[in-house]
Amino acid sequence: MIRSKEWPPGHLLPTETELAAQFDCARATVNRALGELAEEQIIDRRRKAGSRVRDGRERMANLKIQFPCREIEAMGKDHRYVSLKREMCALPMLLQNIGETGLEDQCLRTEGVHYASEAPFQFERSWFRRNAFPELFQEGGKVKAPCITLLEKNPFYHGSLCVSASKANHIEARHLGIKVGEPLINKEYILTDGLEGTPVAVMQIRYKPDYSISCIF
């Protein structure tokens, strides 16, 4: 009925009881079906207001998020990380909780380049809370890519992702093999320990102009 436009955008669907009677099935089956339609963004369900066919003006897109090491491996290429900078610093504002004090030397700031086989692929600048990632603060041994430490620590982080564009500065241009001022695609991850939990890491990743991002909706 929705596909045939018999129930057009904005149409109020019959109640669960009415649908169960119309299709001769259990109300639980109708409830499950409506739930799946809501997940697919075909209808909107509101408590006490019923279900309506969506008008399509706003859709949610599904974006597959991969950390740099996984993204390069998915391309069928070898991942290699070269560390450029590691220094202690105060927590940046993005990682601070309201009213937090004693912030000096509670964060590790890193810079590095991720290579896809032998070609530079991503320039990364990140900040990590000391109390969330104490292993990153240990000296000695081979420096692992921060994304590998994140995956080993907890593969179920929540957070936010912001995508933007900028012009390459001299550091980014030199390590990505491009000219100063060339366009970059940027991803900024703010990771939290649990849904709406404490922010534990910020990852700023720069891509060369030939990079693309795709979603499914």
XYZ file of C-alpha atoms in Angstrom:
217
model
C 0.000 0.000 0.000
C 2.880 2.367 0.730
C 4.771 1.418 -2.429
C 1.645 1.803 -4.569
C 1.011 5.257 -2.992
C -2.357 4.060 -1.721
C -0.930 5.253 1.575
C 0.942 8.414 0.464
C 3.553 10.372 2.487
C 1.980 11.717 5.670
C -0.786 9.092 5.674
C -1.781 7.863 9.144
C -1.638 4.072 9.262
C -4.389 2.008 10.884
C -3.797 0.942 14.471
C -1.969 -2.286 15.264
C -5.271 -3.896 16.240
C -6.855 -2.879 12.929
C -3.885 -4.099 10.898
C -3.853 -7.426 12.763
C -7.522 -7.926 11.930
C -7.063 -6.835 8.305
C -4.176 -9.220 7.645
C -5.416 -11.978 9.982
C -2.254 -12.149 12.075
C -1.134 -11.586 15.652
C -0.709 -8.044 16.924
C 2.891 -8.891 17.897
C 3.589 -9.663 14.229
C 2.218 -6.264 13.210
C 4.275 -4.553 15.911
C 7.445 -6.245 14.665
C 6.666 -5.353 11.039
C 6.050 -1.708 11.907
C 9.290 -1.668 13.877
C 11.201 -2.884 10.826
C 9.533 -0.258 8.622
C 10.554 2.413 11.123
C 14.155 1.166 11.131
C 14.163 1.370 7.328
C 12.863 4.966 7.636
C 9.694 4.195 5.683
C 7.354 5.207 8.521
C 7.531 7.358 11.657
C 6.197 5.839 14.861
C 5.152 8.075 17.729
C 3.680 6.904 20.990
C -0.026 7.823 21.269
C 0.167 9.558 17.879
C 0.304 6.441 15.716
C 2.430 5.647 12.668
C 2.663 7.780 9.545
C 4.300 7.253 6.168
C 7.440 9.396 5.997
C 7.536 12.194 3.464
C 11.163 11.613 2.503
C 12.430 15.117 3.202
C 14.911 13.724 5.708
C 16.694 10.383 5.578
C 19.343 8.805 7.747
C 22.335 7.375 5.890
C 24.366 4.370 7.021
C 28.110 5.016 6.861
C 30.548 2.180 7.466
C 33.204 3.582 9.787
C 36.669 2.034 9.613
C 39.777 3.111 11.466
C 42.820 3.771 9.231
C 44.432 0.359 9.679
C 41.217 -1.478 8.756
C 40.467 0.873 5.863
C 43.831 0.187 4.236
C 43.581 -3.565 4.811
C 40.128 -3.517 3.148
C 41.838 -2.092 0.047
C 44.009 -5.209 -0.128
C 47.155 -3.266 0.755
C 49.666 -3.522 3.576
C 49.238 -1.063 6.428
C 52.273 0.698 7.865
C 52.301 3.501 10.404
C 55.127 6.008 10.794
C 55.120 7.994 14.032
C 56.153 11.648 13.626
C 55.445 13.130 17.051
C 54.506 11.997 20.562
C 54.234 14.551 23.358
C 52.463 15.031 26.670
C 50.009 17.902 26.897
C 46.941 19.170 28.723
C 43.558 17.780 27.743
C 42.105 19.727 24.794
C 38.649 21.221 25.247
C 37.086 18.434 23.164
C 38.132 15.853 25.788
C 37.309 17.814 28.921
C 34.345 17.111 31.170
C 32.537 20.063 32.752
C 34.400 21.283 35.828
C 37.383 19.006 35.254
C 40.625 20.146 36.902
C 44.233 18.937 37.018
C 44.535 18.686 33.251
C 48.289 19.115 32.749
C 50.139 16.113 31.300
C 46.926 14.084 31.222
C 46.892 13.677 27.462
C 49.140 12.247 24.763
C 49.256 14.110 21.445
C 50.443 12.133 18.434
C 51.093 12.756 14.760
C 51.776 10.103 12.176
C 51.271 8.895 8.630
C 49.440 5.744 7.566
C 50.825 4.110 4.440
C 48.949 1.858 2.007
C 51.804 -0.391 0.950
C 54.426 2.260 0.084
C 52.136 5.193 -0.719
C 51.147 7.766 1.959
C 47.402 7.450 2.511
C 46.427 9.391 5.635
C 47.929 11.995 7.927
C 46.660 11.626 11.487
C 46.736 13.936 14.496
C 45.244 12.521 17.702
C 44.806 13.144 21.425
C 44.333 10.379 24.036
C 43.379 10.478 27.722
C 46.094 9.085 29.979
C 43.683 7.252 32.303
C 41.894 5.609 29.339
C 45.005 4.470 27.429
C 47.914 4.061 29.875
C 49.622 1.636 27.487
C 50.104 4.453 24.962
C 52.227 6.326 27.504
C 54.723 3.512 28.000
C 58.143 4.143 26.490
C 60.182 1.674 24.491
C 59.356 -0.864 21.804
C 57.794 -0.284 18.409
C 55.208 2.488 18.330
C 51.907 1.034 17.145
C 49.341 2.958 15.166
C 46.858 4.572 17.590
C 43.946 2.929 15.744
C 45.344 -0.521 16.554
C 45.536 0.354 20.244
C 41.954 1.626 20.110
C 40.701 -1.605 18.546
C 42.624 -3.745 21.035
C 41.382 -1.702 23.983
C 37.682 -1.576 23.146
C 36.130 -2.212 19.706
C 32.753 -0.808 20.816
C 33.412 2.882 21.273
C 30.648 5.381 20.696
C 31.205 8.924 19.522
C 30.756 11.395 16.723
C 32.160 11.851 13.243
C 32.534 15.189 11.475
C 33.526 15.357 7.787
C 34.965 18.590 6.406
C 37.341 19.999 3.797
C 40.434 22.141 4.158
C 43.639 23.157 2.424
C 46.837 21.255 3.148
C 49.368 23.059 5.329
C 53.079 22.538 4.829
C 53.297 19.601 7.283
C 50.322 17.737 5.808
C 51.458 18.432 2.237
C 55.003 17.195 2.886
C 53.925 13.897 4.425
C 51.108 13.198 1.941
C 53.220 14.053 -1.101
C 51.004 16.895 -2.322
C 51.329 20.666 -2.711
C 50.579 23.214 0.013
C 47.044 24.502 -0.451
C 45.703 21.392 -2.177
C 42.270 20.286 -0.905
C 41.991 17.668 1.799
C 39.039 15.637 3.044
C 38.994 15.522 6.827
C 37.453 13.120 9.312
C 37.327 14.036 12.972
C 36.334 11.309 15.406
C 35.495 12.074 19.037
C 35.326 8.736 20.830
C 33.533 8.176 24.118
C 33.705 5.292 26.558
C 30.081 4.209 26.307
C 27.048 5.998 24.920
C 27.238 9.657 26.010
C 30.160 8.662 28.219
C 33.478 10.352 28.956
C 35.327 11.529 25.815
C 38.573 9.542 25.661
C 40.136 10.291 22.267
C 40.079 12.675 19.330
C 41.367 11.540 15.938
C 41.813 14.034 13.096
C 42.551 12.283 9.803
C 43.515 14.026 6.555
C 43.026 12.422 3.121
C 44.365 13.421 -0.279
C 41.930 14.816 -2.908
C 41.291 11.439 -4.566
C 39.574 10.039 -1.446
C 35.812 9.469 -1.393
C 33.165 8.681 1.242
C 30.052 6.647 0.402
C 26.853 5.960 2.350
C 23.757 3.793 1.930
C 20.241 5.145 2.566
